[in-house]
PDB file of C-alpha atoms in Angstrom:
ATOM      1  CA  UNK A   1      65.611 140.519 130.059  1.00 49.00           C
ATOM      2  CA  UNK A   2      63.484 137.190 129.151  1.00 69.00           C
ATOM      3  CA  UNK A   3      61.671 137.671 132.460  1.00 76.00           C
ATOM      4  CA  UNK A   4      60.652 140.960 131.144  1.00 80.00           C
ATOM      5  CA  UNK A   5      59.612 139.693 127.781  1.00 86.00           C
ATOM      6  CA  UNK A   6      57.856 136.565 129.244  1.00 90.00           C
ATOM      7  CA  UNK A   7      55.690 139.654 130.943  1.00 90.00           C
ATOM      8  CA  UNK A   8      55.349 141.070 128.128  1.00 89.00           C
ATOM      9  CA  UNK A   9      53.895 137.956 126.246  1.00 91.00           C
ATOM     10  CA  UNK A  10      51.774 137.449 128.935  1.00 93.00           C
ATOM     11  CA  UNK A  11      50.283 140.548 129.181  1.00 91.00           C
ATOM     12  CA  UNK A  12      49.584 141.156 125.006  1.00 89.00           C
ATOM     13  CA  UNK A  13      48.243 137.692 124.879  1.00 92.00           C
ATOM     14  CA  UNK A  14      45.473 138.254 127.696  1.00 91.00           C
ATOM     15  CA  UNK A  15      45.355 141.206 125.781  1.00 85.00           C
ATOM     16  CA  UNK A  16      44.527 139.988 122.617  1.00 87.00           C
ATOM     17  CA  UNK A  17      43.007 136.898 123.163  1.00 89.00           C
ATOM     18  CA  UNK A  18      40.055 137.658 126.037  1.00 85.00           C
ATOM     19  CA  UNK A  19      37.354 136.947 124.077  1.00 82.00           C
ATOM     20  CA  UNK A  20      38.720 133.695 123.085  1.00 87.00           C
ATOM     21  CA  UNK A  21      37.364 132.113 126.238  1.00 89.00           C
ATOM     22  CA  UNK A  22      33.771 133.158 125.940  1.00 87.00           C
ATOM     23  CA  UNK A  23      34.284 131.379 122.689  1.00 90.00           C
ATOM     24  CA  UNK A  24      35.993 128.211 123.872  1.00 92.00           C
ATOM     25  CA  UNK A  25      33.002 128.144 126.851  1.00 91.00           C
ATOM     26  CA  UNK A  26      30.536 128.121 124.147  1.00 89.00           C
ATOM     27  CA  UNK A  27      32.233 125.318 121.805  1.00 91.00           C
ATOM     28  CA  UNK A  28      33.231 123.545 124.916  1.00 91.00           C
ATOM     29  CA  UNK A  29      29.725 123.578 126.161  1.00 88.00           C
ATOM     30  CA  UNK A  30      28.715 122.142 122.745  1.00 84.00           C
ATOM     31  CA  UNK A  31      30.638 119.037 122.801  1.00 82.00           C
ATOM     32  CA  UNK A  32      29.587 118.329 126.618  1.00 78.00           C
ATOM     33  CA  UNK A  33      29.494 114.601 126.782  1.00 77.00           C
ATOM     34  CA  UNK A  34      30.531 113.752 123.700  1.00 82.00           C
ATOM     35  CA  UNK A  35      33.655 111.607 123.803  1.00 84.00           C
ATOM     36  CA  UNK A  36      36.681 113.027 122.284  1.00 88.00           C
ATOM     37  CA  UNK A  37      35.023 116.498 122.280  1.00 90.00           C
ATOM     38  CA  UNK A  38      38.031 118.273 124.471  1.00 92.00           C
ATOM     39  CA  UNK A  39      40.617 117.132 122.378  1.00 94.00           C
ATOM     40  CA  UNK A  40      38.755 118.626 119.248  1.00 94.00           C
ATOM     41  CA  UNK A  41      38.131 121.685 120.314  1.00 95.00           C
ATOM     42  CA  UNK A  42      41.914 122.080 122.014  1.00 96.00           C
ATOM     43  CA  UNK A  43      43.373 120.618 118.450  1.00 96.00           C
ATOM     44  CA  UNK A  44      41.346 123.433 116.756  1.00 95.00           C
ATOM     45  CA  UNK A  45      42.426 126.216 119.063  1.00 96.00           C
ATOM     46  CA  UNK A  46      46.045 125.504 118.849  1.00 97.00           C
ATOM     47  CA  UNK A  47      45.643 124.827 114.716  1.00 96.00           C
ATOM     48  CA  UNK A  48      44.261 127.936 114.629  1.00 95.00           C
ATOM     49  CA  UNK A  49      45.912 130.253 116.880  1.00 96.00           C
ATOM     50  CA  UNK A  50      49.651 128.755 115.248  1.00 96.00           C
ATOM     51  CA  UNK A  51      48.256 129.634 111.883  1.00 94.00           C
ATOM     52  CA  UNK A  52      47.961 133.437 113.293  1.00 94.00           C
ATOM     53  CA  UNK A  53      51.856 132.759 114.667  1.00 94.00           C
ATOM     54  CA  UNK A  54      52.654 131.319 111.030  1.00 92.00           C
ATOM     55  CA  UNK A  55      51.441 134.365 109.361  1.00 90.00           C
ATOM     56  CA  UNK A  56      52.305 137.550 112.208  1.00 90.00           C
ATOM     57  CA  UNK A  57      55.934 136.179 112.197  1.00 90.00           C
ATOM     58  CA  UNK A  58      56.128 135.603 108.473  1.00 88.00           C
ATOM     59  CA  UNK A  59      54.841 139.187 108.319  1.00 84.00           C
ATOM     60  CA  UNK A  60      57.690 140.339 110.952  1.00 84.00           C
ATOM     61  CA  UNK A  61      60.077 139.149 108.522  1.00 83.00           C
ATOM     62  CA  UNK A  62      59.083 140.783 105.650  1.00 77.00           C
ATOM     63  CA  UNK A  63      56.976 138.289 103.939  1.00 62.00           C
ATOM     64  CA  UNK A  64      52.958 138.600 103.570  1.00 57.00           C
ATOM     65  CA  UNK A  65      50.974 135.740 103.021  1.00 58.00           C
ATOM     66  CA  UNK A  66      47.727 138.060 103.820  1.00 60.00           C
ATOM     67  CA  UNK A  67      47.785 141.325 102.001  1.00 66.00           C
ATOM     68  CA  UNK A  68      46.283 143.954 104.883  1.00 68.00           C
ATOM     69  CA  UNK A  69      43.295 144.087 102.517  1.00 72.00           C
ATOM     70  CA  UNK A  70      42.374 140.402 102.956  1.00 70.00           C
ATOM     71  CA  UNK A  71      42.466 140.523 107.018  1.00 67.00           C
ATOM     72  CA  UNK A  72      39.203 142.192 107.187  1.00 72.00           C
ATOM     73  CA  UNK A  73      37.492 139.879 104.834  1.00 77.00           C
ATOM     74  CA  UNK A  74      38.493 136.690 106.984  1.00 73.00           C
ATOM     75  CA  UNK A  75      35.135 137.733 109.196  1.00 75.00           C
ATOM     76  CA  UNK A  76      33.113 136.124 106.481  1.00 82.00           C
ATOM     77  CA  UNK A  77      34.341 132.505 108.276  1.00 77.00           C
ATOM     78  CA  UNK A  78      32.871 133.085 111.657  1.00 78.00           C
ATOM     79  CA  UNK A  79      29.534 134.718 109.452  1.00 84.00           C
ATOM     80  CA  UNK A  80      29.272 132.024 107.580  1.00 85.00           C
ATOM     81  CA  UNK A  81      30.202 129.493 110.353  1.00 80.00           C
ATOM     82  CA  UNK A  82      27.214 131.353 112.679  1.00 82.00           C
ATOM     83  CA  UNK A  83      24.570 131.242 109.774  1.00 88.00           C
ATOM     84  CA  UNK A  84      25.325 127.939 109.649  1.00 83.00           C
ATOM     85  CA  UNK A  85      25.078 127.081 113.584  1.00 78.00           C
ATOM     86  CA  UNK A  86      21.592 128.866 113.547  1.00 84.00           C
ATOM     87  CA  UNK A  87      19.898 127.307 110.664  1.00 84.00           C
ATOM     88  CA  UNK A  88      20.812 123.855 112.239  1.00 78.00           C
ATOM     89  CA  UNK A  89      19.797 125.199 115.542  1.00 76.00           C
ATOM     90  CA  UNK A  90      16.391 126.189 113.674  1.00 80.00           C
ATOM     91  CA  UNK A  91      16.262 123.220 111.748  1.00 79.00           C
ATOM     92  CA  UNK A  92      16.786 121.229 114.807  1.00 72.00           C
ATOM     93  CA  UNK A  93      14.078 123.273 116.444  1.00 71.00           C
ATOM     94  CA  UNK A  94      11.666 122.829 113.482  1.00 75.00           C
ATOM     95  CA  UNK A  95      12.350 118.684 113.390  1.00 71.00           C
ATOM     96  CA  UNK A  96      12.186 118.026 116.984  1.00 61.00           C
ATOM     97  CA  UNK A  97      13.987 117.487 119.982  1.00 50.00           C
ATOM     98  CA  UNK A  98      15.059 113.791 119.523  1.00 44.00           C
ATOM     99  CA  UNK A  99      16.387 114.513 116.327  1.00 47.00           C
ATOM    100  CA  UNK A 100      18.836 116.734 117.516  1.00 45.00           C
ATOM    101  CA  UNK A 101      20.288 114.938 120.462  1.00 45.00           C
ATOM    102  CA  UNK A 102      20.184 111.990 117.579  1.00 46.00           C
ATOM    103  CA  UNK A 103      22.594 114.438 115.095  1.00 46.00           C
ATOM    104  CA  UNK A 104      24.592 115.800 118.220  1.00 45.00           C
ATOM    105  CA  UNK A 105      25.956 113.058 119.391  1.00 42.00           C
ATOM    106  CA  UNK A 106      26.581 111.780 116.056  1.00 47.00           C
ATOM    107  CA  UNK A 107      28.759 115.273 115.424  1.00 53.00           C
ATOM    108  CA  UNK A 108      30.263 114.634 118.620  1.00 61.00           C
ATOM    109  CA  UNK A 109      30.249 118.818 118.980  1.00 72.00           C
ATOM    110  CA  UNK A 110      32.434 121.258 116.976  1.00 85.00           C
ATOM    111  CA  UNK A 111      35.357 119.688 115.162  1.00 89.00           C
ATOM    112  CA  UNK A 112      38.883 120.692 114.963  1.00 93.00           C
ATOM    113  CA  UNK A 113      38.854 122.946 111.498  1.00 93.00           C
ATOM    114  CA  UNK A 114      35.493 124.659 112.679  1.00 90.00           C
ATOM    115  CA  UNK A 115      37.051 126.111 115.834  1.00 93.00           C
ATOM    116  CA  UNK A 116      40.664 126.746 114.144  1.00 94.00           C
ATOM    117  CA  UNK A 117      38.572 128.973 111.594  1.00 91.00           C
ATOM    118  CA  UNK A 118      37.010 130.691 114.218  1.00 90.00           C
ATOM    119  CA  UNK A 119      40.124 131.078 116.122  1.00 92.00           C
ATOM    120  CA  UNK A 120      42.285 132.337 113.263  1.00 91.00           C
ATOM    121  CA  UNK A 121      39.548 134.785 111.245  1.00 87.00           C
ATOM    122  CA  UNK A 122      38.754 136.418 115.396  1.00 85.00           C
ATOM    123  CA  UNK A 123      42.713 136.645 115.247  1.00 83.00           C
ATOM    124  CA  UNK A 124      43.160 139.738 112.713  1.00 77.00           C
ATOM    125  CA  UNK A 125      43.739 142.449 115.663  1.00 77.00           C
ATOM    126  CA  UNK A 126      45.870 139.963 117.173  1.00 86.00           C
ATOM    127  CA  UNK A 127      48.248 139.674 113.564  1.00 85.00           C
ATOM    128  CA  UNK A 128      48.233 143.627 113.189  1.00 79.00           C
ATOM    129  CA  UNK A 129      49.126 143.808 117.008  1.00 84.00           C
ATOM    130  CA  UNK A 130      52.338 141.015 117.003  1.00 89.00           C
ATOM    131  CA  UNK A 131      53.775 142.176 113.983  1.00 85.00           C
ATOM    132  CA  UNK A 132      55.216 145.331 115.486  1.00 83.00           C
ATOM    133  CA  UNK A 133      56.050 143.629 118.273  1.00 87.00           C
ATOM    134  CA  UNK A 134      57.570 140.398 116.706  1.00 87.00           C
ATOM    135  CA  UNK A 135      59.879 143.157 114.214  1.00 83.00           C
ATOM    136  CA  UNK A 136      61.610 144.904 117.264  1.00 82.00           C
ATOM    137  CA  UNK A 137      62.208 141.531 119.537  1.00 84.00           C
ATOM    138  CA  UNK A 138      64.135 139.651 117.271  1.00 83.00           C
ATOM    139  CA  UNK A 139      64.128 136.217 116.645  1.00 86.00           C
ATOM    140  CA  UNK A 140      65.005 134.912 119.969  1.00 88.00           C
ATOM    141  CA  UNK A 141      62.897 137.466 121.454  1.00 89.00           C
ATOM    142  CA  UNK A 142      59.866 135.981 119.199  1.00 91.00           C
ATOM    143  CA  UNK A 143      60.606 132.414 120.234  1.00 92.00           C
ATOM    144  CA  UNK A 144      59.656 133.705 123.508  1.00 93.00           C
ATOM    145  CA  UNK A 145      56.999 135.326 122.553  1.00 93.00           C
ATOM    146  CA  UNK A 146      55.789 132.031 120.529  1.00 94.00           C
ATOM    147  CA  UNK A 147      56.450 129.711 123.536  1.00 95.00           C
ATOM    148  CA  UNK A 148      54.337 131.588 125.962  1.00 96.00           C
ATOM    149  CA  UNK A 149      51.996 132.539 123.504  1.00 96.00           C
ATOM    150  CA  UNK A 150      51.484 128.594 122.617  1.00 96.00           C
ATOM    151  CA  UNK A 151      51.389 127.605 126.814  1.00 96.00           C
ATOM    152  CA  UNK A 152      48.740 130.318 127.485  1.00 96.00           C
ATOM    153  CA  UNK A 153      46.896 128.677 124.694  1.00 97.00           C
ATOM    154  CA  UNK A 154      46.203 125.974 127.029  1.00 96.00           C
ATOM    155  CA  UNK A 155      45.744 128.073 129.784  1.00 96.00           C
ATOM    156  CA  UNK A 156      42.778 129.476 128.061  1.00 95.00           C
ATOM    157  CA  UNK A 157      41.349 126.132 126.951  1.00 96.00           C
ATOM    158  CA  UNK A 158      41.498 124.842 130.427  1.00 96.00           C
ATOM    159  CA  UNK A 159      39.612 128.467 131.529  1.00 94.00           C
ATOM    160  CA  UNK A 160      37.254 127.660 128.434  1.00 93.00           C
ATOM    161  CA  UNK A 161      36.954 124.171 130.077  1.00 93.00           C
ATOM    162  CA  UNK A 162      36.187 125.297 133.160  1.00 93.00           C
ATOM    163  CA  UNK A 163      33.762 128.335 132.793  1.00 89.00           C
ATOM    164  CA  UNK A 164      31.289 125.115 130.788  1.00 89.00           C
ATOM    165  CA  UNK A 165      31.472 122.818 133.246  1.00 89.00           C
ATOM    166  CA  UNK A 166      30.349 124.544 136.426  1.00 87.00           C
ATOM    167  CA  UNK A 167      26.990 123.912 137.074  1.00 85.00           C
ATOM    168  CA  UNK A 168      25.384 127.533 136.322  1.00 85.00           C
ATOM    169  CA  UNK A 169      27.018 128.465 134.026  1.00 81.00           C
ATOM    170  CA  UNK A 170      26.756 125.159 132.169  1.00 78.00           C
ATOM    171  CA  UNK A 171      23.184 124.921 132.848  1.00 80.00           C
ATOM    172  CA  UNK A 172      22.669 127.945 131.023  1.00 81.00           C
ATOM    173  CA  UNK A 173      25.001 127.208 128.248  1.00 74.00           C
ATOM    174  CA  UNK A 174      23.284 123.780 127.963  1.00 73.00           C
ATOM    175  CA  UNK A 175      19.644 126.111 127.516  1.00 76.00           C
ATOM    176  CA  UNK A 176      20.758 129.111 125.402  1.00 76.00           C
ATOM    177  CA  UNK A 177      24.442 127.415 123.592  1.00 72.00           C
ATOM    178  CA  UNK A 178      22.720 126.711 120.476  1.00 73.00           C
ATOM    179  CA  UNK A 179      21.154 130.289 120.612  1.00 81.00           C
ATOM    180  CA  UNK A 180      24.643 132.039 121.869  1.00 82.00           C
ATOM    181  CA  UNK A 181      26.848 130.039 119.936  1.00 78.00           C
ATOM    182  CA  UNK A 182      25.762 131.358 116.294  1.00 84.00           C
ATOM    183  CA  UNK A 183      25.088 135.046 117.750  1.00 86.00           C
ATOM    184  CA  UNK A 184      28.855 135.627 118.999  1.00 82.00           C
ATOM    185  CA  UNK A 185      30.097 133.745 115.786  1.00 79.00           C
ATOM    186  CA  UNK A 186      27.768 136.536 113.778  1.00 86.00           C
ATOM    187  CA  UNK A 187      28.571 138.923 116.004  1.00 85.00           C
ATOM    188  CA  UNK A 188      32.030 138.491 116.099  1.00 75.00           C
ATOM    189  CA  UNK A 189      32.549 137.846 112.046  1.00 79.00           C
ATOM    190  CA  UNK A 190      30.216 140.809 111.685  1.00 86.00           C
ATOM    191  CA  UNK A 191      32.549 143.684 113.455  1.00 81.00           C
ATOM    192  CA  UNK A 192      35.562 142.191 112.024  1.00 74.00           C
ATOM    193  CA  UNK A 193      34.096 143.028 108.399  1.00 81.00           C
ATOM    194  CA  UNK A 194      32.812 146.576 109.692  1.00 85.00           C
ATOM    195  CA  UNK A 195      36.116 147.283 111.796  1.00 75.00           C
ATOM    196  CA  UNK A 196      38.130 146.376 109.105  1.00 73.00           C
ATOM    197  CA  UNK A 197      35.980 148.266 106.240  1.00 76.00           C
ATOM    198  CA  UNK A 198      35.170 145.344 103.739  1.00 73.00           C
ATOM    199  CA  UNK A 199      32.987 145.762 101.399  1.00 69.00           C
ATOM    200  CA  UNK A 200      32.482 149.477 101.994  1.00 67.00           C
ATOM    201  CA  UNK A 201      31.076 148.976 105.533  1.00 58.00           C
TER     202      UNK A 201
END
């Protein structure tokens, strides 16, 4: 039975959490070479991604800490966290290019909090989707769920990890990252307030 259920878990979290690596690639790409840059971003993924566990198994008890109406409003942090990557892309543009390796490595790359935003607001689907699930397994069945949930977490850093750092791919990322990185955080905040019909849209 918890072989079937570790499948399970598997399965819905590749499911649900694909996209989280092109992310992860990007942030990873933007900390390249900055010490203690790994750690942040990993820190921020798993911050993040338990905050959607917090609040899906809350939910599959009975409690809301999110009204439904608020999930499709949390696409205004990865908006606002994009606008914010491309005016300091532009601004670092504008200024020069010694400037911004200057404010880079004094960043040190994304920190924790930024990518546990991102991780948590792109995690609305996956809240609506473990719910269900979580209500029928129980809770040992959801402390399965939660375990493999949490080691696949890693998994996907390390694939994050690993898609920047070979040499194409982290060529390109080191060219176009500060041009990608605020146009999949737009992007991505941008569907999640369509998809989920803020504001009217």
């Amino acid at each position: 039975m918890e072989l079937g259920i570790i499948g399970q878990a598997v399965g819905l979290f590749a499911v649900t959490n694909i996209d989280d690596i092109l992310i992860l690639a990007l942030f990873f790409a933007q900390g390249a070479g900055r010490p203690g840059s790994t750690r942040r971003v990993v820190v921020g993924q798993y911050l993040g991604f338990a905050a959607i566990l917090v609040v899906a198994v809350a939910a599959a008890f009975g409690a809301t800490f999110l009204p439904e109406s608020v999930i499709p409003h949390l696409g205004l942090l990865p908006l606002a966290l994009g606008l914010k990557a491309a005016w300091k892309a532009w601004k670092d543009h504008r200024d020069g290019s010694e400037d911004e390796e200057e404010e880079q490595t004094k960043q040190g790359g994304p920190g924790p909090l930024e990518v546990a935003a991102v991780t948590f607001a792109n995690g609305g689907d996956n809240i609506g989707v473990y719910v269900p699930v979580f209500a029928t397994a129980g809770a040992s069945g959801m402390t399965v769920y939660a375990a493999v949930f949490l080691v696949l977490v890693a998994v996907w850093c390390f694939a994050g990890k690993f898609f920047a750092t070979r040499p194409v791919i982290a060529k390109a990322l080191a060219r176009w990252g500060h041009i990608l990185l605020p146009l999949v955080l737009i992007t991505i905040g941008l569907l999640i307030l369509i998809e989920g019909g803020a504001f009217g849209l």
